[in-house]
mmCIF file of C-alpha atoms in Angstrom:
data_model
loop_
_atom_site.group_PDB
_atom_site.id
_atom_site.type_symbol
_atom_site.label_atom_id
_atom_site.label_comp_id
_atom_site.label_asym_id
_atom_site.label_seq_id
_atom_site.Cartn_x
_atom_site.Cartn_y
_atom_site.Cartn_z
ATOM 1 C CA UNK A 1 1.475 -11.282 0.291
ATOM 2 C CA UNK A 2 1.526 -9.151 3.469
ATOM 3 C CA UNK A 3 3.222 -6.273 1.602
ATOM 4 C CA UNK A 4 0.545 -6.386 -1.092
ATOM 5 C CA UNK A 5 -2.267 -6.362 1.492
ATOM 6 C CA UNK A 6 -0.591 -3.516 3.346
ATOM 7 C CA UNK A 7 -0.454 -1.438 0.148
ATOM 8 C CA UNK A 8 -4.081 -2.212 -0.624
ATOM 9 C CA UNK A 9 -5.070 -1.156 2.890
ATOM 10 C CA UNK A 10 -3.143 2.088 2.552
ATOM 11 C CA UNK A 11 -4.668 2.887 -0.838
ATOM 12 C CA UNK A 12 -8.199 2.062 0.294
ATOM 13 C CA UNK A 13 -7.902 4.035 3.511
ATOM 14 C CA UNK A 14 -6.548 7.108 1.696
ATOM 15 C CA UNK A 15 -9.319 6.777 -0.905
ATOM 16 C CA UNK A 16 -12.015 6.613 1.792
ATOM 17 C CA UNK A 17 -10.515 9.552 3.666
ATOM 18 C CA UNK A 18 -10.445 11.734 0.526
ATOM 19 C CA UNK A 19 -13.914 10.519 -0.529
ATOM 20 C CA UNK A 20 -15.338 11.277 2.926
ATOM 21 C CA UNK A 21 -13.656 14.667 3.185
ATOM 22 C CA UNK A 22 -15.113 15.671 -0.178
ATOM 23 C CA UNK A 23 -18.630 14.638 0.795
ATOM 24 C CA UNK A 24 -18.246 16.153 4.259
ATOM 25 C CA UNK A 25 -17.424 19.430 2.569
ATOM 26 C CA UNK A 26 -20.338 18.938 0.144
ATOM 27 C CA UNK A 27 -22.726 18.214 3.031
ATOM 28 C CA UNK A 28 -22.137 21.690 4.404
ATOM 29 C CA UNK A 29 -24.150 23.019 1.470
ATOM 30 C CA UNK A 30 -27.262 21.032 2.412
ATOM 31 C CA UNK A 31 -29.836 23.710 2.948
ATOM 32 C CA UNK A 32 -31.829 23.651 6.125
ATOM 33 C CA UNK A 33 -34.761 25.594 7.380
ATOM 34 C CA UNK A 34 -34.300 28.357 9.877
ATOM 35 C CA UNK A 35 -33.081 27.118 13.288
ATOM 36 C CA UNK A 36 -36.241 28.361 14.990
ATOM 37 C CA UNK A 37 -38.287 25.950 12.851
ATOM 38 C CA UNK A 38 -36.207 22.947 13.938
ATOM 39 C CA UNK A 39 -36.095 23.893 17.579
ATOM 40 C CA UNK A 40 -34.032 21.253 19.374
ATOM 41 C CA UNK A 41 -34.110 18.844 16.432
ATOM 42 C CA UNK A 42 -31.075 17.936 14.424
ATOM 43 C CA UNK A 43 -31.138 18.995 10.791
ATOM 44 C CA UNK A 44 -30.794 16.891 7.637
ATOM 45 C CA UNK A 45 -27.015 17.506 7.560
ATOM 46 C CA UNK A 46 -26.410 15.776 10.858
ATOM 47 C CA UNK A 47 -26.540 12.081 9.911
ATOM 48 C CA UNK A 48 -24.416 12.292 6.741
ATOM 49 C CA UNK A 49 -21.797 14.320 8.594
ATOM 50 C CA UNK A 50 -21.672 11.886 11.525
ATOM 51 C CA UNK A 51 -21.321 8.909 9.165
ATOM 52 C CA UNK A 52 -18.608 10.610 7.126
ATOM 53 C CA UNK A 53 -16.653 11.563 10.231
ATOM 54 C CA UNK A 54 -16.906 7.927 11.345
ATOM 55 C CA UNK A 55 -15.556 6.751 7.981
ATOM 56 C CA UNK A 56 -12.662 9.209 8.263
ATOM 57 C CA UNK A 57 -11.826 8.003 11.777
ATOM 58 C CA UNK A 58 -11.946 4.302 10.911
ATOM 59 C CA UNK A 59 -10.038 4.805 7.648
ATOM 60 C CA UNK A 60 -7.350 6.688 9.559
ATOM 61 C CA UNK A 61 -7.109 3.787 12.015
ATOM 62 C CA UNK A 62 -6.840 1.331 9.106
ATOM 63 C CA UNK A 63 -4.062 3.433 7.538
ATOM 64 C CA UNK A 64 -2.191 3.627 10.848
ATOM 65 C CA UNK A 65 -2.515 -0.126 11.446
ATOM 66 C CA UNK A 66 -1.283 -0.947 7.939
ATOM 67 C CA UNK A 67 1.903 0.988 8.688
ATOM 68 C CA UNK A 68 2.403 0.007 12.322
ATOM 69 C CA UNK A 69 1.425 -3.655 12.279
ATOM 70 C CA UNK A 70 1.348 -5.146 8.758
ATOM 71 C CA UNK A 71 1.506 -8.725 10.070
ATOM 72 C CA UNK A 72 -1.918 -8.264 11.615
ATOM 73 C CA UNK A 73 -3.496 -8.173 8.184
ATOM 74 C CA UNK A 74 -5.260 -11.407 7.514
ATOM 75 C CA UNK A 75 -5.184 -13.140 4.197
ATOM 76 C CA UNK A 76 -8.378 -12.932 2.277
ATOM 77 C CA UNK A 77 -10.263 -16.186 2.212
ATOM 78 C CA UNK A 78 -11.610 -17.403 -1.066
ATOM 79 C CA UNK A 79 -15.340 -16.889 -1.155
ATOM 80 C CA UNK A 80 -17.379 -19.956 -1.782
ATOM 81 C CA UNK A 81 -20.205 -19.802 -4.303
ATOM 82 C CA UNK A 82 -22.840 -19.525 -1.574
ATOM 83 C CA UNK A 83 -21.356 -16.246 -0.336
ATOM 84 C CA UNK A 84 -21.076 -14.900 -3.872
ATOM 85 C CA UNK A 85 -24.695 -15.812 -4.539
ATOM 86 C CA UNK A 86 -25.821 -14.030 -1.380
ATOM 87 C CA UNK A 87 -23.788 -10.987 -2.319
ATOM 88 C CA UNK A 88 -25.366 -10.839 -5.781
ATOM 89 C CA UNK A 89 -28.841 -11.310 -4.279
ATOM 90 C CA UNK A 90 -28.124 -8.506 -1.797
ATOM 91 C CA UNK A 91 -27.064 -6.157 -4.599
ATOM 92 C CA UNK A 92 -30.194 -6.984 -6.614
ATOM 93 C CA UNK A 93 -32.309 -6.559 -3.480
ATOM 94 C CA UNK A 94 -30.743 -3.130 -2.936
ATOM 95 C CA UNK A 95 -31.724 -2.025 -6.436
ATOM 96 C CA UNK A 96 -35.246 -3.320 -5.864
ATOM 97 C CA UNK A 97 -35.353 -1.393 -2.596
ATOM 98 C CA UNK A 98 -34.674 1.857 -4.451
ATOM 99 C CA UNK A 99 -37.644 1.171 -6.713
ATOM 100 C CA UNK A 100 -39.888 0.069 -3.828
ATOM 101 C CA UNK A 101 -38.909 3.128 -1.784
ATOM 102 C CA UNK A 102 -40.638 5.536 -4.147
ATOM 103 C CA UNK A 103 -43.510 3.300 -5.206
ATOM 104 C CA UNK A 104 -44.532 1.649 -1.921
ATOM 105 C CA UNK A 105 -43.279 4.386 0.358
ATOM 106 C CA UNK A 106 -40.311 4.610 2.677
ATOM 107 C CA UNK A 107 -41.393 2.556 5.652
ATOM 108 C CA UNK A 108 -43.168 -0.316 3.863
ATOM 109 C CA UNK A 109 -40.132 -0.631 1.573
ATOM 110 C CA UNK A 110 -37.749 -0.724 4.546
ATOM 111 C CA UNK A 111 -39.913 -3.341 6.276
ATOM 112 C CA UNK A 112 -39.979 -5.580 3.187
ATOM 113 C CA UNK A 113 -36.272 -5.029 2.522
ATOM 114 C CA UNK A 114 -35.251 -6.107 6.026
ATOM 115 C CA UNK A 115 -37.327 -9.299 5.793
ATOM 116 C CA UNK A 116 -35.951 -10.182 2.360
ATOM 117 C CA UNK A 117 -32.407 -9.333 3.454
ATOM 118 C CA UNK A 118 -32.692 -11.678 6.428
ATOM 119 C CA UNK A 119 -34.036 -14.440 4.180
ATOM 120 C CA UNK A 120 -31.224 -13.969 1.633
ATOM 121 C CA UNK A 121 -28.664 -14.291 4.436
ATOM 122 C CA UNK A 122 -30.338 -17.489 5.702
ATOM 123 C CA UNK A 123 -31.800 -16.094 8.890
ATOM 124 C CA UNK A 124 -34.914 -18.200 9.341
ATOM 125 C CA UNK A 125 -35.846 -17.553 12.950
ATOM 126 C CA UNK A 126 -39.501 -16.407 13.058
ATOM 127 C CA UNK A 127 -38.615 -14.210 16.019
ATOM 128 C CA UNK A 128 -35.883 -12.415 14.028
ATOM 129 C CA UNK A 129 -38.013 -12.213 10.873
ATOM 130 C CA UNK A 130 -40.809 -10.466 12.766
ATOM 131 C CA UNK A 131 -38.957 -8.430 15.362
ATOM 132 C CA UNK A 132 -36.039 -7.128 13.258
ATOM 133 C CA UNK A 133 -38.088 -5.297 10.603
ATOM 134 C CA UNK A 134 -40.363 -3.807 13.262
ATOM 135 C CA UNK A 135 -37.421 -2.531 15.326
ATOM 136 C CA UNK A 136 -35.625 -1.192 12.238
ATOM 137 C CA UNK A 137 -38.711 0.654 10.950
ATOM 138 C CA UNK A 138 -39.521 2.148 14.362
ATOM 139 C CA UNK A 139 -35.886 3.202 14.855
ATOM 140 C CA UNK A 140 -35.644 4.781 11.414
ATOM 141 C CA UNK A 141 -38.998 6.495 11.885
ATOM 142 C CA UNK A 142 -37.877 7.976 15.207
ATOM 143 C CA UNK A 143 -34.452 8.989 13.905
ATOM 144 C CA UNK A 144 -35.554 10.541 10.625
ATOM 145 C CA UNK A 145 -39.040 11.802 11.475
ATOM 146 C CA UNK A 146 -38.449 13.226 14.934
ATOM 147 C CA UNK A 147 -34.726 13.898 15.268
ATOM 148 C CA UNK A 148 -33.779 14.855 11.715
ATOM 149 C CA UNK A 149 -37.159 16.127 10.457
ATOM 150 C CA UNK A 150 -36.736 14.198 7.206
ATOM 151 C CA UNK A 151 -39.875 12.870 5.579
ATOM 152 C CA UNK A 152 -39.929 9.715 3.481
ATOM 153 C CA UNK A 153 -42.100 9.235 0.397
ATOM 154 C CA UNK A 154 -45.629 8.161 1.281
ATOM 155 C CA UNK A 155 -45.994 5.828 -1.691
ATOM 156 C CA UNK A 156 -49.246 4.126 -2.615
ATOM 157 C CA UNK A 157 -50.163 3.355 1.013
ATOM 158 C CA UNK A 158 -49.990 6.994 2.184
ATOM 159 C CA UNK A 159 -48.461 5.940 5.509
ATOM 160 C CA UNK A 160 -46.669 8.300 7.888
#
């Protein structure tokens, strides 16, 4: 069982490294405006490249660990039906988010998505249900609007 998990870890880590390297290379072709327009702001290439570099680093660590310490791999637990149901609901919610993103606009869709995501994963705390979407929307607004100069669709509400 450990040998099988070790092989799966190796295959997945190599796949993610190749996948990330390809998209890292592809992200270099993202066109940006002239540097004088951005000033000190980061361009639209920055976030994808940072995420892809992170995936490469963590996949490399996973590959190294699967070779060096195969006993550390844990056996996969069987998922109970509740977890499978939440996973399916999360996937459906993600598809709905894509539709809401264009129709409602970026920030209202993110706000609604975060609330529904928390509900699907049984987080019922009123504090978390109110504060989490607000913090996520403000953080994304700051990151994308100010740092990356990326605008989201306005949608029917014409916000931001």
